[in-house]
mmCIF file of C-alpha atoms in Angstrom:
data_model
loop_
_atom_site.group_PDB
_atom_site.id
_atom_site.type_symbol
_atom_site.label_atom_id
_atom_site.label_comp_id
_atom_site.label_asym_id
_atom_site.label_seq_id
_atom_site.Cartn_x
_atom_site.Cartn_y
_atom_site.Cartn_z
ATOM 1 C CA UNK O 922 0.000 0.000 0.000
ATOM 2 C CA UNK O 923 1.791 3.143 -1.228
ATOM 3 C CA UNK O 924 -1.096 5.523 -0.845
ATOM 4 C CA UNK O 925 -1.640 8.698 1.061
ATOM 5 C CA UNK O 926 -5.367 9.120 1.527
ATOM 6 C CA UNK O 927 -6.893 12.531 2.096
ATOM 7 C CA UNK O 928 -10.463 13.191 3.103
ATOM 8 C CA UNK O 929 -12.641 14.895 2.174
ATOM 9 C CA UNK O 930 -11.811 15.472 -1.495
ATOM 10 C CA UNK O 931 -13.836 18.683 -1.565
ATOM 11 C CA UNK O 932 -14.932 20.969 1.266
ATOM 12 C CA UNK O 933 -16.961 24.163 1.276
ATOM 13 C CA UNK O 934 -17.039 26.024 4.570
ATOM 14 C CA UNK O 935 -18.216 29.350 5.888
ATOM 15 C CA UNK O 936 -15.895 31.785 7.600
ATOM 16 C CA UNK O 937 -17.346 30.975 11.020
ATOM 17 C CA UNK O 938 -17.196 27.194 10.615
ATOM 18 C CA UNK O 939 -14.764 24.718 12.171
ATOM 19 C CA UNK O 940 -13.724 21.795 10.015
ATOM 20 C CA UNK O 941 -10.886 19.298 9.805
ATOM 21 C CA UNK O 942 -8.901 17.765 6.972
ATOM 22 C CA UNK O 943 -7.633 14.235 7.411
ATOM 23 C CA UNK O 944 -4.590 12.477 5.969
ATOM 24 C CA UNK O 945 -3.716 8.815 6.446
ATOM 25 C CA UNK O 946 -0.833 6.579 5.374
ATOM 26 C CA UNK O 947 0.012 2.982 6.224
ATOM 27 C CA UNK O 948 3.547 2.818 4.845
ATOM 28 C CA UNK O 949 5.216 3.186 8.238
ATOM 29 C CA UNK O 950 6.459 6.644 7.300
ATOM 30 C CA UNK O 951 7.569 8.814 10.217
ATOM 31 C CA UNK O 952 7.552 12.197 8.443
ATOM 32 C CA UNK O 953 4.338 13.875 7.340
ATOM 33 C CA UNK O 954 3.715 17.223 5.686
ATOM 34 C CA UNK O 955 0.941 19.707 4.946
ATOM 35 C CA UNK O 956 1.081 21.941 1.883
ATOM 36 C CA UNK O 957 -1.177 24.648 0.510
ATOM 37 C CA UNK O 958 -1.412 25.129 -3.252
ATOM 38 C CA UNK O 959 -3.124 28.013 -5.010
ATOM 39 C CA UNK O 960 -4.047 27.753 -8.684
ATOM 40 C CA UNK O 961 -1.070 27.838 -11.093
ATOM 41 C CA UNK O 962 1.396 28.072 -8.169
ATOM 42 C CA UNK O 963 3.754 25.507 -6.626
ATOM 43 C CA UNK O 964 2.831 23.844 -3.337
ATOM 44 C CA UNK O 965 3.831 25.898 -0.273
ATOM 45 C CA UNK O 966 5.072 24.012 2.755
ATOM 46 C CA UNK O 967 2.968 24.668 5.871
ATOM 47 C CA UNK O 968 3.902 22.089 8.510
ATOM 48 C CA UNK O 969 6.276 19.156 8.912
ATOM 49 C CA UNK O 970 5.895 16.424 11.518
ATOM 50 C CA UNK O 971 8.645 13.985 12.367
ATOM 51 C CA UNK O 972 7.914 11.092 14.726
ATOM 52 C CA UNK O 973 4.600 12.743 15.614
ATOM 53 C CA UNK O 974 6.338 15.931 16.741
ATOM 54 C CA UNK O 975 5.968 19.250 14.934
ATOM 55 C CA UNK O 976 9.311 20.052 13.305
ATOM 56 C CA UNK O 977 8.438 22.964 11.082
ATOM 57 C CA UNK O 978 5.705 25.603 11.147
ATOM 58 C CA UNK O 979 6.264 27.918 8.185
ATOM 59 C CA UNK O 980 4.720 30.956 9.907
ATOM 60 C CA UNK O 981 1.236 29.662 9.240
ATOM 61 C CA UNK O 982 -1.648 31.667 10.793
ATOM 62 C CA UNK O 983 -3.150 30.148 13.936
ATOM 63 C CA UNK O 984 -6.478 29.575 12.201
ATOM 64 C CA UNK O 985 -4.710 26.473 10.827
ATOM 65 C CA UNK O 986 -3.950 23.975 13.575
ATOM 66 C CA UNK O 987 -2.157 20.718 12.762
ATOM 67 C CA UNK O 988 -2.357 17.554 14.807
ATOM 68 C CA UNK O 989 -0.561 14.233 14.513
ATOM 69 C CA UNK O 990 -2.387 11.809 16.854
ATOM 70 C CA UNK O 991 -0.357 8.789 15.733
ATOM 71 C CA UNK O 992 2.242 7.797 13.174
ATOM 72 C CA UNK O 993 -0.364 7.049 10.485
ATOM 73 C CA UNK O 994 -2.629 10.024 10.817
ATOM 74 C CA UNK O 995 -2.286 13.759 10.262
ATOM 75 C CA UNK O 996 -5.099 16.266 10.736
ATOM 76 C CA UNK O 997 -5.427 19.917 9.852
ATOM 77 C CA UNK O 998 -8.023 21.740 11.923
ATOM 78 C CA UNK O 999 -9.531 24.828 10.337
ATOM 79 C CA UNK O 1000 -11.256 27.673 12.163
ATOM 80 C CA UNK O 1001 -12.340 31.167 11.156
ATOM 81 C CA UNK O 1002 -10.813 30.919 7.698
ATOM 82 C CA UNK O 1003 -10.830 33.694 5.126
ATOM 83 C CA UNK O 1004 -11.838 33.431 1.451
ATOM 84 C CA UNK O 1005 -8.155 33.778 0.481
ATOM 85 C CA UNK O 1006 -7.514 30.475 2.278
ATOM 86 C CA UNK O 1007 -9.378 28.714 -0.515
ATOM 87 C CA UNK O 1008 -6.855 26.370 -2.105
ATOM 88 C CA UNK O 1009 -5.845 22.758 -2.639
ATOM 89 C CA UNK O 1010 -4.432 21.319 0.595
ATOM 90 C CA UNK O 1011 -1.960 18.505 0.048
ATOM 91 C CA UNK O 1012 -0.628 15.980 2.500
ATOM 92 C CA UNK O 1013 2.589 14.020 1.977
ATOM 93 C CA UNK O 1014 4.629 11.443 3.837
ATOM 94 C CA UNK O 1015 8.158 10.078 3.662
ATOM 95 C CA UNK O 1016 10.106 7.436 5.530
ATOM 96 C CA UNK O 1017 12.213 10.025 7.337
ATOM 97 C CA UNK O 1018 13.763 13.460 7.003
ATOM 98 C CA UNK O 1019 17.161 12.200 5.853
ATOM 99 C CA UNK O 1020 16.724 13.573 2.325
ATOM 100 C CA UNK O 1021 17.340 10.201 0.694
ATOM 101 C CA UNK O 1022 13.731 9.029 0.635
ATOM 102 C CA UNK O 1023 10.916 9.741 -1.756
ATOM 103 C CA UNK O 1024 7.758 11.446 -0.625
ATOM 104 C CA UNK O 1025 4.276 10.271 -1.434
ATOM 105 C CA UNK O 1026 1.528 12.824 -1.909
ATOM 106 C CA UNK O 1027 -2.204 12.546 -1.540
ATOM 107 C CA UNK O 1028 -4.615 13.872 -4.143
ATOM 108 C CA UNK O 1029 -5.489 16.805 -1.942
ATOM 109 C CA UNK O 1030 -8.570 18.432 -0.461
ATOM 110 C CA UNK O 1031 -10.047 21.234 -2.538
ATOM 111 C CA UNK O 1032 -11.162 23.809 0.035
ATOM 112 C CA UNK O 1033 -13.507 26.685 -0.722
ATOM 113 C CA UNK O 1034 -14.179 29.298 1.961
ATOM 114 C CA UNK O 1035 -17.366 31.298 1.434
ATOM 115 C CA UNK S 437 18.579 27.693 1.957
ATOM 116 C CA UNK S 438 19.768 26.559 -1.447
ATOM 117 C CA UNK S 439 17.402 27.419 -4.290
ATOM 118 C CA UNK S 440 16.719 25.934 -7.701
ATOM 119 C CA UNK S 441 16.154 27.683 -11.029
ATOM 120 C CA UNK S 442 14.181 26.082 -13.843
ATOM 121 C CA UNK S 443 12.780 27.369 -17.148
ATOM 122 C CA UNK S 444 9.113 28.304 -16.859
ATOM 123 C CA UNK S 445 8.042 26.150 -19.792
ATOM 124 C CA UNK S 446 9.318 23.698 -22.379
ATOM 125 C CA UNK S 447 7.812 21.888 -25.350
ATOM 126 C CA UNK S 448 8.582 18.484 -26.729
ATOM 127 C CA UNK S 449 7.295 16.294 -29.505
ATOM 128 C CA UNK S 450 5.734 12.989 -28.628
ATOM 129 C CA UNK S 451 8.130 10.003 -28.626
ATOM 130 C CA UNK S 452 11.194 12.255 -28.558
ATOM 131 C CA UNK S 453 13.582 12.638 -25.612
ATOM 132 C CA UNK S 454 13.151 15.591 -23.265
ATOM 133 C CA UNK S 455 15.905 17.199 -21.237
ATOM 134 C CA UNK S 456 14.653 19.334 -18.362
ATOM 135 C CA UNK S 457 17.405 21.473 -16.817
ATOM 136 C CA UNK S 458 17.766 22.706 -13.247
ATOM 137 C CA UNK S 459 20.374 25.020 -11.750
ATOM 138 C CA UNK S 460 21.234 24.799 -8.065
ATOM 139 C CA UNK S 461 24.495 26.695 -7.735
ATOM 140 C CA UNK S 462 24.282 27.042 -3.918
ATOM 141 C CA UNK S 463 23.712 23.344 -3.256
ATOM 142 C CA UNK S 464 25.479 21.959 -0.197
ATOM 143 C CA UNK S 465 27.339 18.675 -0.023
ATOM 144 C CA UNK S 466 24.561 16.762 1.710
ATOM 145 C CA UNK S 467 21.596 18.018 -0.330
ATOM 146 C CA UNK S 468 19.847 15.411 -2.428
ATOM 147 C CA UNK S 469 18.428 16.469 -5.803
ATOM 148 C CA UNK S 470 14.826 15.362 -6.175
ATOM 149 C CA UNK S 471 12.420 15.632 -9.080
ATOM 150 C CA UNK S 472 8.660 15.524 -8.763
ATOM 151 C CA UNK S 473 5.968 16.127 -11.311
ATOM 152 C CA UNK S 474 2.397 17.246 -10.973
ATOM 153 C CA UNK S 475 -0.249 16.353 -13.508
ATOM 154 C CA UNK S 476 -3.352 18.553 -13.719
ATOM 155 C CA UNK S 477 -5.705 18.133 -10.751
ATOM 156 C CA UNK S 478 -3.404 15.657 -9.007
ATOM 157 C CA UNK S 479 -0.928 15.682 -6.147
ATOM 158 C CA UNK S 480 2.790 15.750 -6.971
ATOM 159 C CA UNK S 481 4.370 12.436 -7.928
ATOM 160 C CA UNK S 482 7.947 11.383 -7.207
ATOM 161 C CA UNK S 483 10.084 10.900 -10.309
ATOM 162 C CA UNK S 484 13.701 10.350 -9.269
ATOM 163 C CA UNK S 485 16.427 11.553 -6.924
ATOM 164 C CA UNK S 486 20.187 11.414 -6.563
ATOM 165 C CA UNK S 487 23.168 12.798 -4.688
ATOM 166 C CA UNK S 488 26.273 12.708 -6.893
ATOM 167 C CA UNK S 489 26.026 9.941 -9.458
ATOM 168 C CA UNK S 490 23.664 9.716 -12.391
ATOM 169 C CA UNK S 491 20.541 7.698 -11.638
ATOM 170 C CA UNK S 492 18.109 5.714 -13.770
ATOM 171 C CA UNK S 493 14.708 4.300 -12.986
ATOM 172 C CA UNK S 494 11.701 3.161 -14.976
ATOM 173 C CA UNK S 495 10.378 6.696 -15.334
ATOM 174 C CA UNK S 496 13.438 8.762 -16.141
ATOM 175 C CA UNK S 497 17.162 9.389 -15.822
ATOM 176 C CA UNK S 498 18.873 12.020 -13.722
ATOM 177 C CA UNK S 499 22.162 13.464 -14.883
ATOM 178 C CA UNK S 500 24.061 15.401 -12.217
ATOM 179 C CA UNK S 501 26.904 17.729 -13.139
ATOM 180 C CA UNK S 502 30.282 16.907 -11.649
ATOM 181 C CA UNK S 503 30.250 20.091 -9.526
ATOM 182 C CA UNK S 504 26.592 19.368 -8.600
ATOM 183 C CA UNK S 505 25.591 22.920 -9.454
ATOM 184 C CA UNK S 506 23.129 21.722 -12.077
ATOM 185 C CA UNK S 507 21.186 18.633 -13.056
ATOM 186 C CA UNK S 508 19.042 17.423 -15.939
ATOM 187 C CA UNK S 509 15.981 15.217 -15.855
ATOM 188 C CA UNK S 510 15.770 13.082 -18.982
ATOM 189 C CA UNK S 511 12.545 11.550 -20.215
ATOM 190 C CA UNK S 512 13.673 9.123 -22.882
ATOM 191 C CA UNK S 513 10.483 9.074 -24.979
ATOM 192 C CA UNK S 514 7.911 11.673 -24.079
ATOM 193 C CA UNK S 515 4.267 10.684 -24.199
ATOM 194 C CA UNK S 516 1.186 12.866 -23.933
ATOM 195 C CA UNK S 517 0.771 11.592 -20.360
ATOM 196 C CA UNK S 518 4.119 13.192 -19.446
ATOM 197 C CA UNK S 519 2.630 16.686 -19.843
ATOM 198 C CA UNK S 520 2.943 18.104 -16.340
ATOM 199 C CA UNK S 521 4.759 20.623 -14.177
ATOM 200 C CA UNK S 522 8.186 19.245 -13.261
ATOM 201 C CA UNK S 523 9.763 20.412 -10.013
ATOM 202 C CA UNK S 524 13.445 20.170 -9.178
ATOM 203 C CA UNK S 525 13.861 20.236 -5.399
ATOM 204 C CA UNK S 526 16.817 20.127 -3.043
ATOM 205 C CA UNK S 527 16.027 17.818 -0.174
ATOM 206 C CA UNK S 528 18.054 18.948 2.791
ATOM 207 C CA UNK S 529 19.462 15.890 4.478
ATOM 208 C CA UNK S 530 18.816 15.891 8.189
ATOM 209 C CA UNK S 531 16.804 19.086 8.070
ATOM 210 C CA UNK S 532 13.139 19.488 8.750
ATOM 211 C CA UNK S 533 12.922 22.024 5.932
ATOM 212 C CA UNK S 534 12.183 19.381 3.381
ATOM 213 C CA UNK S 535 10.623 19.403 -0.038
ATOM 214 C CA UNK S 536 10.374 23.134 -0.563
ATOM 215 C CA UNK S 537 9.044 23.564 -4.089
ATOM 216 C CA UNK S 538 10.335 26.126 -6.587
ATOM 217 C CA UNK S 539 8.330 27.390 -9.548
ATOM 218 C CA UNK S 540 8.865 24.337 -11.774
ATOM 219 C CA UNK S 541 8.800 23.784 -15.551
ATOM 220 C CA UNK S 542 5.536 23.301 -17.408
ATOM 221 C CA UNK S 543 6.194 20.593 -20.006
ATOM 222 C CA UNK S 544 3.919 20.515 -23.026
ATOM 223 C CA UNK S 545 4.069 17.405 -25.218
ATOM 224 C CA UNK S 546 2.939 17.911 -28.801
ATOM 225 C CA UNK S 547 1.371 15.016 -30.732
#
């Protein structure tokens, strides 16, 4: 199983809503990532987890709150988002952070904030 | 952090080889060179990676300059399904700042 599964595939939420994005992998990977991608732009790194601990937070606003409850699961909790937060949110995983391993990406969650 | 520079776009004819260049003049000795591609409406997909020596796999070849300041991704016979954005990325060994994407090259394959 070499899949990274993201749910939901599409999400529409109001600015006062609270929602969560979910990412799951069963490859035994110990590094997991969240990216945000706007149309026609490259993915922007948001958060990196290594061994369930947050390693990198790329100055992401606090309305985005990541959580890694176990080695297979990564969540992104969303609260009080703005319309400009509408984007494709991608999750990825890799065996480690040693640079010599490939990363696997999910198909993303297309988020629309209204 | 070391950065990569790629052409914004390239065109190729179907069934011909494609050479996608990448400059990374500030690469450090422990940075791995990774290539990913992203097809429309999909997440990025790993293509190949290497450190110093040239690498081959079923998808592509990676040619790394002797001074490691540049590399070239080679698709041996382009197909229409290879049309994608190709990203050259320096994966910082031992650092949490992994997989930071640059602007990439949009490859168009002409039938």
